[in-house]
XYZ file of C-alpha atoms in Angstrom:
551
model
C 21.621 12.807 -3.294
C 24.464 12.802 -3.688
C 25.791 12.934 -0.141
C 23.944 9.834 1.002
C 24.908 7.523 -1.507
C 28.588 7.665 -0.212
C 27.808 5.960 3.040
C 25.260 3.036 1.973
C 27.793 1.019 1.704
C 29.225 1.021 5.160
C 25.985 1.135 6.572
C 25.089 -2.416 4.676
C 27.692 -4.125 6.224
C 27.654 -2.893 9.367
C 24.021 -3.905 9.348
C 24.706 -7.626 8.222
C 27.473 -7.604 10.866
C 25.155 -6.785 14.127
C 22.033 -8.305 12.712
C 20.774 -11.354 15.339
C 19.379 -14.881 14.319
C 15.712 -15.046 12.814
C 13.906 -17.735 11.381
C 13.055 -16.018 8.880
C 15.007 -15.461 5.155
C 15.464 -11.896 5.069
C 17.529 -11.641 8.393
C 21.096 -12.927 8.460
C 21.721 -16.023 10.652
C 25.204 -14.953 12.235
C 26.724 -12.517 14.086
C 30.363 -12.390 13.237
C 31.669 -8.736 13.420
C 32.431 -5.891 10.741
C 33.350 -7.992 7.375
C 35.020 -6.415 4.060
C 33.200 -5.797 1.223
C 35.457 -8.295 -0.859
C 34.718 -11.217 1.330
C 30.752 -10.941 0.889
C 31.343 -12.286 -2.668
C 33.477 -14.957 -2.232
C 31.073 -16.631 0.563
C 27.318 -18.657 -0.348
C 25.781 -17.557 2.857
C 27.138 -13.940 2.266
C 26.258 -13.347 -1.240
C 22.939 -14.668 -0.896
C 22.516 -12.659 2.561
C 23.584 -9.356 0.872
C 20.556 -9.526 -1.484
C 18.345 -10.502 1.536
C 19.090 -7.511 3.137
C 17.415 -5.717 -0.271
C 14.205 -6.840 1.173
C 14.295 -4.841 4.229
C 13.862 -1.597 2.100
C 10.503 -2.530 1.175
C 7.752 -0.025 2.790
C 5.707 -1.056 6.176
C 2.726 1.036 6.354
C 0.680 0.315 9.494
C 2.480 3.057 11.796
C 3.916 6.208 9.635
C 3.537 8.424 12.843
C 2.411 7.344 16.266
C 0.071 4.725 14.443
C -1.316 6.926 11.494
C -1.842 5.508 8.428
C -1.918 7.147 4.847
C -5.513 6.431 5.020
C -5.933 10.009 7.049
C -4.246 11.631 4.636
C -7.144 11.371 2.088
C -11.218 10.962 2.281
C -11.089 7.734 4.134
C -10.405 8.741 7.276
C -9.249 11.015 10.386
C -6.708 10.823 12.539
C -7.738 11.145 16.336
C -4.523 12.729 17.148
C -4.785 16.144 15.902
C -1.453 16.897 16.568
C -0.015 13.837 14.448
C 2.335 15.198 10.799
C 0.222 13.451 8.934
C -1.966 16.266 9.084
C 0.333 18.397 6.748
C -1.400 16.536 3.829
C -4.649 17.751 4.714
C -3.998 21.167 5.600
C -1.971 22.894 2.906
C 1.317 23.076 4.606
C 2.781 20.548 2.677
C 5.634 21.391 1.267
C 9.816 20.384 0.611
C 10.524 21.862 4.217
C 7.706 19.982 5.762
C 7.706 16.636 4.569
C 5.627 13.540 5.526
C 6.310 9.875 4.056
C 9.761 11.105 2.907
C 11.170 7.616 1.612
C 13.478 9.291 -0.618
C 16.752 8.229 1.329
C 15.360 4.646 2.171
C 14.498 4.154 -1.635
C 17.946 4.991 -3.190
C 19.569 2.893 -0.229
C 17.170 0.116 -1.636
C 18.091 0.461 -4.872
C 22.015 0.638 -3.841
C 21.537 -2.949 -2.506
C 20.044 -3.813 -5.513
C 22.808 -2.819 -8.092
C 25.573 -3.638 -6.022
C 24.240 -7.060 -6.178
C 23.645 -7.391 -9.876
C 26.802 -5.925 -10.364
C 28.652 -8.207 -8.173
C 26.947 -11.272 -8.324
C 27.820 -12.514 -11.726
C 31.518 -13.639 -10.777
C 30.348 -14.102 -6.828
C 30.446 -17.745 -5.149
C 26.838 -19.258 -5.336
C 26.217 -23.279 -5.016
C 25.004 -24.512 -6.742
C 25.826 -21.974 -9.410
C 22.354 -22.355 -10.982
C 20.769 -20.539 -8.219
C 22.501 -17.050 -9.835
C 19.898 -16.773 -11.973
C 17.056 -16.680 -9.787
C 18.606 -14.484 -7.328
C 19.533 -11.664 -9.889
C 16.021 -12.070 -10.788
C 15.144 -11.271 -7.173
C 17.573 -8.476 -7.567
C 16.013 -7.029 -10.595
C 12.425 -6.962 -9.225
C 13.554 -5.162 -5.938
C 15.303 -2.648 -8.373
C 11.860 -2.280 -9.982
C 9.892 -2.094 -6.641
C 12.175 0.761 -5.128
C 11.996 2.910 -8.655
C 8.054 2.619 -8.913
C 7.830 3.430 -5.032
C 9.687 6.727 -6.105
C 7.837 7.057 -9.093
C 4.197 6.481 -7.255
C 5.484 9.544 -5.129
C 7.738 11.866 -7.128
C 6.579 11.573 -10.758
C 9.652 12.181 -12.732
C 12.745 10.390 -10.957
C 16.689 9.801 -11.318
C 16.908 6.453 -12.021
C 19.510 4.347 -10.506
C 20.723 1.334 -12.701
C 24.037 0.819 -11.381
C 25.512 1.895 -7.958
C 27.069 5.120 -8.052
C 30.705 5.560 -6.454
C 32.472 7.852 -4.331
C 33.926 10.743 -6.066
C 31.186 10.824 -8.816
C 29.341 13.749 -9.828
C 25.773 12.902 -8.546
C 24.176 16.424 -9.451
C 21.877 15.176 -11.889
C 18.550 15.782 -13.816
C 15.505 13.559 -13.460
C 14.717 10.973 -16.235
C 11.409 10.987 -17.988
C 8.339 9.764 -16.963
C 8.582 7.343 -20.019
C 12.449 6.392 -19.337
C 11.240 5.361 -15.758
C 8.271 3.474 -16.897
C 10.197 1.523 -19.511
C 13.234 0.933 -16.702
C 10.798 -0.475 -14.434
C 8.666 -2.853 -16.449
C 12.010 -4.113 -18.433
C 13.742 -4.769 -15.012
C 9.810 -6.638 -14.423
C 10.548 -8.735 -17.409
C 13.586 -9.391 -16.327
C 12.225 -10.712 -12.959
C 9.485 -12.838 -14.471
C 12.013 -14.216 -16.469
C 14.447 -15.457 -14.012
C 12.904 -16.135 -10.843
C 11.924 -20.143 -10.912
C 9.222 -19.736 -8.541
C 5.722 -18.706 -9.968
C 3.748 -17.871 -6.444
C 5.372 -17.699 -3.395
C 4.084 -21.334 -2.703
C 6.504 -22.371 -5.005
C 9.123 -21.372 -2.389
C 9.773 -23.589 0.443
C 7.741 -22.230 3.554
C 11.411 -20.599 4.752
C 11.381 -18.678 1.810
C 7.964 -17.388 2.150
C 7.871 -13.937 0.810
C 10.422 -14.154 -1.495
C 9.850 -12.051 -4.964
C 7.986 -14.441 -7.544
C 6.767 -14.385 -11.012
C 3.418 -13.037 -9.949
C 4.974 -9.992 -7.995
C 7.042 -9.060 -10.802
C 3.948 -9.847 -13.614
C 1.511 -7.590 -10.439
C 3.908 -4.741 -10.093
C 4.574 -4.464 -14.328
C 0.609 -4.296 -14.683
C 0.129 -1.483 -11.686
C 3.210 0.997 -13.196
C 1.489 0.566 -16.692
C -1.723 1.156 -14.830
C -0.555 4.719 -13.572
C 1.100 5.498 -16.630
C -1.939 5.007 -18.883
C -4.168 7.031 -15.991
C -5.104 10.641 -16.511
C -2.633 11.942 -14.603
C 0.061 10.869 -16.876
C -1.726 9.967 -19.599
C -3.481 13.194 -21.024
C -4.561 12.655 -24.271
C -5.943 9.328 -23.100
C -3.691 7.184 -25.551
C -5.758 3.774 -25.711
C -2.718 1.447 -26.039
C -1.145 2.469 -22.463
C -4.509 1.074 -21.336
C -4.512 -2.217 -23.340
C -0.560 -2.825 -21.971
C -2.224 -2.269 -18.504
C -4.779 -4.689 -19.181
C -2.592 -7.243 -20.853
C -0.060 -7.119 -18.394
C -2.646 -8.008 -15.516
C -4.277 -10.782 -17.818
C -0.818 -12.484 -18.048
C -0.648 -12.694 -14.000
C -4.409 -14.212 -14.147
C -3.564 -16.545 -16.773
C -0.593 -17.599 -14.495
C -3.358 -19.033 -12.364
C -1.282 -19.350 -9.524
C -3.142 -17.391 -7.666
C -7.010 -16.232 -6.693
C -9.377 -14.820 -4.085
C -9.927 -16.448 -0.712
C -13.638 -17.662 -0.295
C -16.313 -15.789 1.319
C -16.019 -17.702 4.722
C -12.028 -16.665 4.724
C -11.905 -13.099 3.323
C -12.779 -11.551 6.451
C -9.246 -13.105 7.882
C -7.217 -12.046 5.079
C -5.173 -9.909 7.546
C -5.748 -11.846 10.643
C -2.582 -13.801 9.945
C -1.578 -16.565 13.007
C 1.727 -17.937 11.003
C 3.522 -17.504 8.389
C 1.479 -20.056 6.181
C -1.418 -17.780 6.581
C 0.403 -14.265 6.021
C 0.538 -15.452 2.187
C -2.382 -17.562 1.536
C -3.394 -17.299 -2.377
C -4.755 -13.935 -2.489
C -1.689 -12.214 -1.368
C 1.182 -12.176 -4.213
C 3.714 -9.932 -2.537
C 4.329 -8.801 0.828
C 6.497 -7.335 3.222
C 8.676 -8.914 5.576
C 7.081 -8.702 9.174
C 7.626 -9.885 12.854
C 4.870 -10.530 15.047
C 3.295 -7.406 16.927
C 0.423 -5.848 19.057
C 0.640 -2.241 18.063
C -1.574 -2.054 15.359
C -4.425 -3.345 17.223
C -3.107 -1.007 20.545
C -2.943 1.874 18.167
C -6.244 1.857 16.225
C -8.635 0.007 18.689
C -11.357 2.010 19.999
C -10.667 3.488 23.329
C -12.873 1.681 25.742
C -11.248 -1.637 24.871
C -7.792 -1.672 27.182
C -6.935 1.875 26.278
C -7.075 1.758 22.415
C -5.470 4.694 21.047
C -8.382 4.803 17.959
C -6.001 6.351 15.327
C -7.567 5.984 12.512
C -11.422 7.238 12.333
C -13.180 6.498 9.035
C -15.067 9.287 7.329
C -18.884 9.399 6.750
C -18.049 10.154 3.006
C -16.462 6.507 3.358
C -18.794 5.380 4.623
C -21.497 6.032 2.340
C -19.291 4.408 -0.326
C -20.347 1.001 0.750
C -23.864 0.483 -1.190
C -26.696 -1.214 0.572
C -26.990 -5.006 -0.136
C -29.235 -5.028 -3.041
C -26.072 -3.684 -4.847
C -27.861 0.265 -5.303
C -25.916 2.984 -3.926
C -27.508 4.703 -0.953
C -27.929 8.056 -2.974
C -30.419 6.025 -5.186
C -34.346 6.622 -3.736
C -35.017 3.134 -4.686
C -32.094 1.860 -2.524
C -34.068 1.350 0.791
C -31.272 2.701 2.990
C -32.932 4.657 6.086
C -30.620 7.808 7.495
C -32.229 6.428 10.756
C -30.930 2.676 10.783
C -27.910 3.780 8.448
C -25.734 0.453 8.712
C -29.027 -2.160 8.376
C -28.677 -3.435 5.008
C -25.291 -2.509 3.635
C -22.387 -4.027 2.209
C -21.340 -6.550 4.324
C -17.337 -5.054 3.637
C -18.541 -2.280 5.907
C -19.016 -4.169 9.165
C -15.618 -5.956 8.150
C -13.687 -3.371 7.560
C -15.247 -0.590 9.935
C -16.472 -0.501 13.071
C -19.512 1.396 13.628
C -22.094 1.923 16.902
C -23.545 -1.271 17.956
C -20.612 -3.414 15.875
C -19.519 -6.493 18.035
C -15.282 -6.177 18.948
C -13.058 -8.478 20.420
C -13.683 -12.036 21.512
C -14.478 -13.742 24.844
C -14.489 -11.713 28.079
C -13.686 -8.435 26.386
C -16.045 -9.070 23.752
C -19.164 -6.196 23.757
C -20.809 -3.911 21.714
C -19.144 -0.674 20.325
C -20.674 2.427 21.576
C -20.047 5.800 19.572
C -23.120 7.924 20.560
C -21.834 10.599 22.439
C -21.185 9.452 26.154
C -20.681 6.103 25.239
C -17.884 3.649 26.500
C -16.014 4.159 22.995
C -16.918 8.052 22.828
C -15.624 10.032 25.645
C -14.501 13.704 24.496
C -12.507 14.218 27.385
C -9.988 11.528 26.152
C -7.793 12.902 24.029
C -7.519 10.035 21.449
C -11.570 9.789 21.295
C -12.887 8.762 17.582
C -13.042 12.221 15.471
C -15.637 10.766 13.374
C -17.888 8.825 15.069
C -16.137 5.208 13.760
C -13.280 3.187 14.291
C -11.365 1.207 11.751
C -11.300 -3.014 11.994
C -9.588 -3.655 8.998
C -6.091 -5.291 9.962
C -7.329 -5.362 13.431
C -6.729 -9.439 14.901
C -9.319 -10.471 16.945
C -6.342 -12.453 18.535
C -3.915 -9.480 19.521
C -3.813 -8.405 22.963
C -2.152 -5.109 24.209
C -2.006 -2.838 27.688
C -2.851 -6.343 29.264
C -0.539 -8.634 31.148
C -0.178 -11.304 29.345
C -0.288 -9.446 25.572
C -0.410 -11.667 21.814
C 1.034 -10.436 19.223
C 0.056 -11.549 15.599
C 2.163 -11.817 12.748
C 1.947 -8.515 10.472
C 3.159 -8.142 6.924
C 1.727 -5.111 4.643
C 0.455 -6.893 1.573
C 1.939 -4.725 -1.469
C 0.232 -7.221 -3.957
C -3.379 -9.156 -3.980
C -5.330 -10.597 -6.319
C -8.158 -8.637 -5.552
C -6.393 -5.702 -7.325
C -5.310 -7.168 -10.081
C -9.034 -8.215 -11.382
C -10.100 -4.480 -10.624
C -7.029 -3.449 -12.700
C -7.512 -5.674 -15.382
C -11.461 -4.162 -15.457
C -10.625 -0.690 -15.395
C -7.740 -1.138 -18.002
C -10.141 -3.017 -20.435
C -13.131 -0.527 -19.841
C -11.315 2.051 -21.252
C -10.143 0.209 -24.192
C -13.392 -1.252 -25.392
C -16.110 -0.476 -22.849
C -17.910 -2.754 -20.423
C -17.695 -6.202 -22.042
C -18.279 -9.463 -20.705
C -14.561 -9.804 -18.994
C -14.762 -6.205 -17.639
C -17.821 -7.771 -16.078
C -16.441 -11.141 -14.783
C -13.597 -9.521 -13.516
C -15.855 -6.979 -11.601
C -18.261 -9.385 -10.587
C -15.710 -11.711 -9.214
C -15.011 -9.150 -6.098
C -18.012 -8.177 -5.229
C -19.540 -11.761 -5.422
C -16.851 -13.195 -3.317
C -17.629 -9.925 -0.526
C -21.308 -10.952 -0.555
C -22.335 -8.495 -3.210
C -24.922 -9.022 -6.323
C -23.494 -8.824 -9.695
C -23.256 -5.350 -11.609
C -26.639 -4.537 -13.864
C -25.914 -5.558 -17.402
C -26.042 -2.712 -19.958
C -24.110 0.127 -17.909
C -22.316 2.426 -20.532
C -18.323 3.064 -20.804
C -18.717 5.800 -18.337
C -21.255 4.217 -15.620
C -18.640 1.087 -15.474
C -15.546 3.445 -14.813
C -17.591 5.088 -11.899
C -18.151 1.526 -10.852
C -15.023 0.233 -10.742
C -13.838 3.550 -9.156
C -15.985 2.798 -6.395
C -15.189 -1.003 -6.038
C -11.773 0.145 -5.373
C -12.736 2.534 -2.771
C -14.538 0.151 -0.796
C -12.322 -3.008 -1.402
C -9.201 -1.598 -0.402
C -9.696 1.084 1.984
C -7.344 1.873 4.546
C -4.917 -0.340 1.874
C -2.909 2.957 0.367
C -4.861 2.583 -2.979
C -7.411 5.519 -2.639
C -4.499 8.285 -1.725
C -2.835 7.342 -5.070
C -5.812 6.523 -6.972
C -7.359 9.898 -6.557
C -4.290 11.008 -7.950
C -3.294 8.883 -10.804
C -7.197 9.866 -11.691
C -6.547 13.338 -11.060
C -9.911 13.866 -9.132
C -7.951 15.435 -5.763
C -9.890 18.770 -5.938
C -13.340 17.090 -5.937
C -12.402 14.104 -2.954
C -9.483 15.848 -0.871
C -10.164 19.528 -1.346
C -13.381 20.532 1.145
C -15.231 19.439 4.156
C -14.702 15.852 5.610
C -17.939 14.175 7.372
C -18.464 11.905 10.228
C -21.373 11.079 12.044
C -23.024 12.519 15.362
C -25.054 9.911 17.185
C -27.245 10.773 20.441
C -29.131 8.332 22.286
C -32.581 8.931 24.118
C -33.181 6.123 26.492
C -33.213 3.073 23.802
C -33.483 5.632 20.652
C -30.780 6.748 18.529
C -30.732 9.628 16.078
C -28.385 10.066 13.233
C -26.827 13.327 12.331
C -23.906 13.699 9.925
C -21.493 16.998 11.024
C -18.162 18.641 9.108
C -15.042 17.235 10.888
C -12.703 19.344 9.066
C -11.992 21.133 5.398
C -9.559 20.058 3.704
C -6.989 21.957 1.146
C -5.902 20.166 -1.980
C -4.406 22.043 -4.932
C -2.660 21.036 -8.329
C 0.820 20.585 -6.567
C -0.234 18.177 -4.483
C -0.672 15.163 -7.205
C 3.122 14.938 -6.643
C 5.202 14.546 -3.344
C 7.549 17.576 -2.709
C 11.263 16.558 -3.277
C 12.763 16.930 -0.377
C 14.438 20.599 0.196
C 17.648 18.965 1.241
C 17.678 16.918 -1.948
C 17.608 19.821 -3.836
C 20.280 21.884 -2.199
C 22.649 18.605 -2.671
C 21.569 18.317 -6.555
C 20.270 21.701 -8.387
C 20.129 19.613 -11.217
C 17.212 17.510 -9.667
C 15.152 20.384 -9.829
C 11.571 20.720 -7.521
C 7.840 19.556 -8.847
C 5.791 21.943 -10.310
C 4.380 24.653 -7.535
C 6.594 23.555 -4.737
C 9.509 26.118 -5.440
C-alpha cells in the first residue's frame, strides 16, 4: 500500500487538469492545464470538482474482463469465453499471485480523495458557505463506501481515515472487523446527518447521482447485515441482526424510495435518460455514460454478432418457482421437465433468455433458438452459449451494436435499490424474532410486485430463512449479490463447490426434448470466503498479513 499512496495526489491533479467538458456533475467542466495543490482550495469550482472526482472510484461492474460479470464466478452463470480470467474463481487457482477483481489500489486511491477533501475543506473557499456541510457529508459517504467495498472483499483491512503523507511509515497492520464496521457506520451517520438531499430526486437534475441520506442509510444497513451474518457472527449475536434490521427500517421509514410498479419493473435497467436512471427504486448508482457494450458483450450470438458472455446456469433457472409459488422440486407444483419454462415466475423470462424467448424489437426481433443447431446455438462459434441460456437482465431493447447506425443507452451500475432494503430487513428481522408479520410484508412486497403469490402462512424461522435466501437469489441475479451472499452465509462449499449444470435441448421435427447436463466442476475451499491480499501489497508492507489459507 505504501508506494501507490505516495503518487495519488499528483494523479488526481492531472486528472482534474485533462478531463473534458461533460453535462454530468462528476466530470470537470474546464481544461486549464496543470494546477497546483493550493490553488484547488481557494477556488469554489475547484473545491467542488475535487470532491466530484471522488465519485469516479465507484465500481461499475458490467465489464470485468472482456464482458465478464461476477455472476460467472458464482453458481448463477458461466462465461462463454473459456479463456476468461474470471475462471480462476472457479478452478482453484485464485491466489495472491493470480488475482481477479483486484480493487485494492483503486479503492485506497478513492479513500485518499475523500480524506484530503475532509482535511482541507474546512478552510476552503465555498459559496455559499452553507454548502460545506453537505459536501463534507458526501465525502464521509464516499469514505464509508470505499471502506465497505474493501471490507466485503478482504475482511480485515487497514483503515484510511486520514490522508497519509509522503515519507510516512505505511507498514501498518490491519484493523479488526469490529473497528472496520464501526468506522464505516460512523461515517454513514455523518453522511446521513450532513447531506440535505434525502433522495436523488431532492437534487436538481444536474446533480442526480450524488450521495443522499438514503444512500448513507442503505450502506449502513448493508454493512451491519454483513457483520450480523454467519461469516462474522459465529456466535449468532441477535443484537447484530437487530441493528441491521433497525438500520434498514430507518430507510424504509424515510419514505423517499419504493418499488417500481409491476409494469415499470421490467424496464428497471433500460435507462433512456438521466431521469429514468435514477427512478424511485434506485437508491444509489454509479456515474455512467451511454454505451452499447453490455448488449454486444451479452446478447445471443445470432443477433448481429453478440458475444453471449454471461450464460445462466440450470442451477439458477431451477431457483425460479412456479407461478403458484411452489418450488419446482415440490411434486405438487405442476412442473413439467419437458415444458420447463411454462408456468414459471415471470422474472425467469425477464432476467434470462431461454429457448423460444423473443429478443430485440422491430425487424431484429425473433424467437431465440438455443436448441442444438439453432440460430443461437452454433458449437463452431467460440462464443456459443455453454449452458443453453443467455442473460437478459440489463440488456436494453433500444441498444444496437455491430450495425451501421448504433444506438447507445445510459448504463449506471445500481449499488443499492429498494427491493434489497426490504429483503435485508426481512432477513435480519427473521433472525431476531422469526417470521412475524413485518417479515412477511417485506418479502411479499417484492414477490407481489414481480407477479408472484404471497408466501404461505405458518412458515418456521428456518423455512422463512430459506425462502428469503431464494428470493434474493432470484430477484438480484447477476447483480453481484449472490457472489457475496453465499460468502456471508458461509455456504460456499454447498453452492460453489461441485458441478454446475446447463440444459441440452434437442429438436426432432417440431418436438423438443430437454436434458440437464454438467458443464463443469468447480472448486471452493474455506480460504475463498475472502479475497487474497495481492502479493505485491504484502511485499510492500509485511505487517499487512495475508488472509488465511493463501500463504
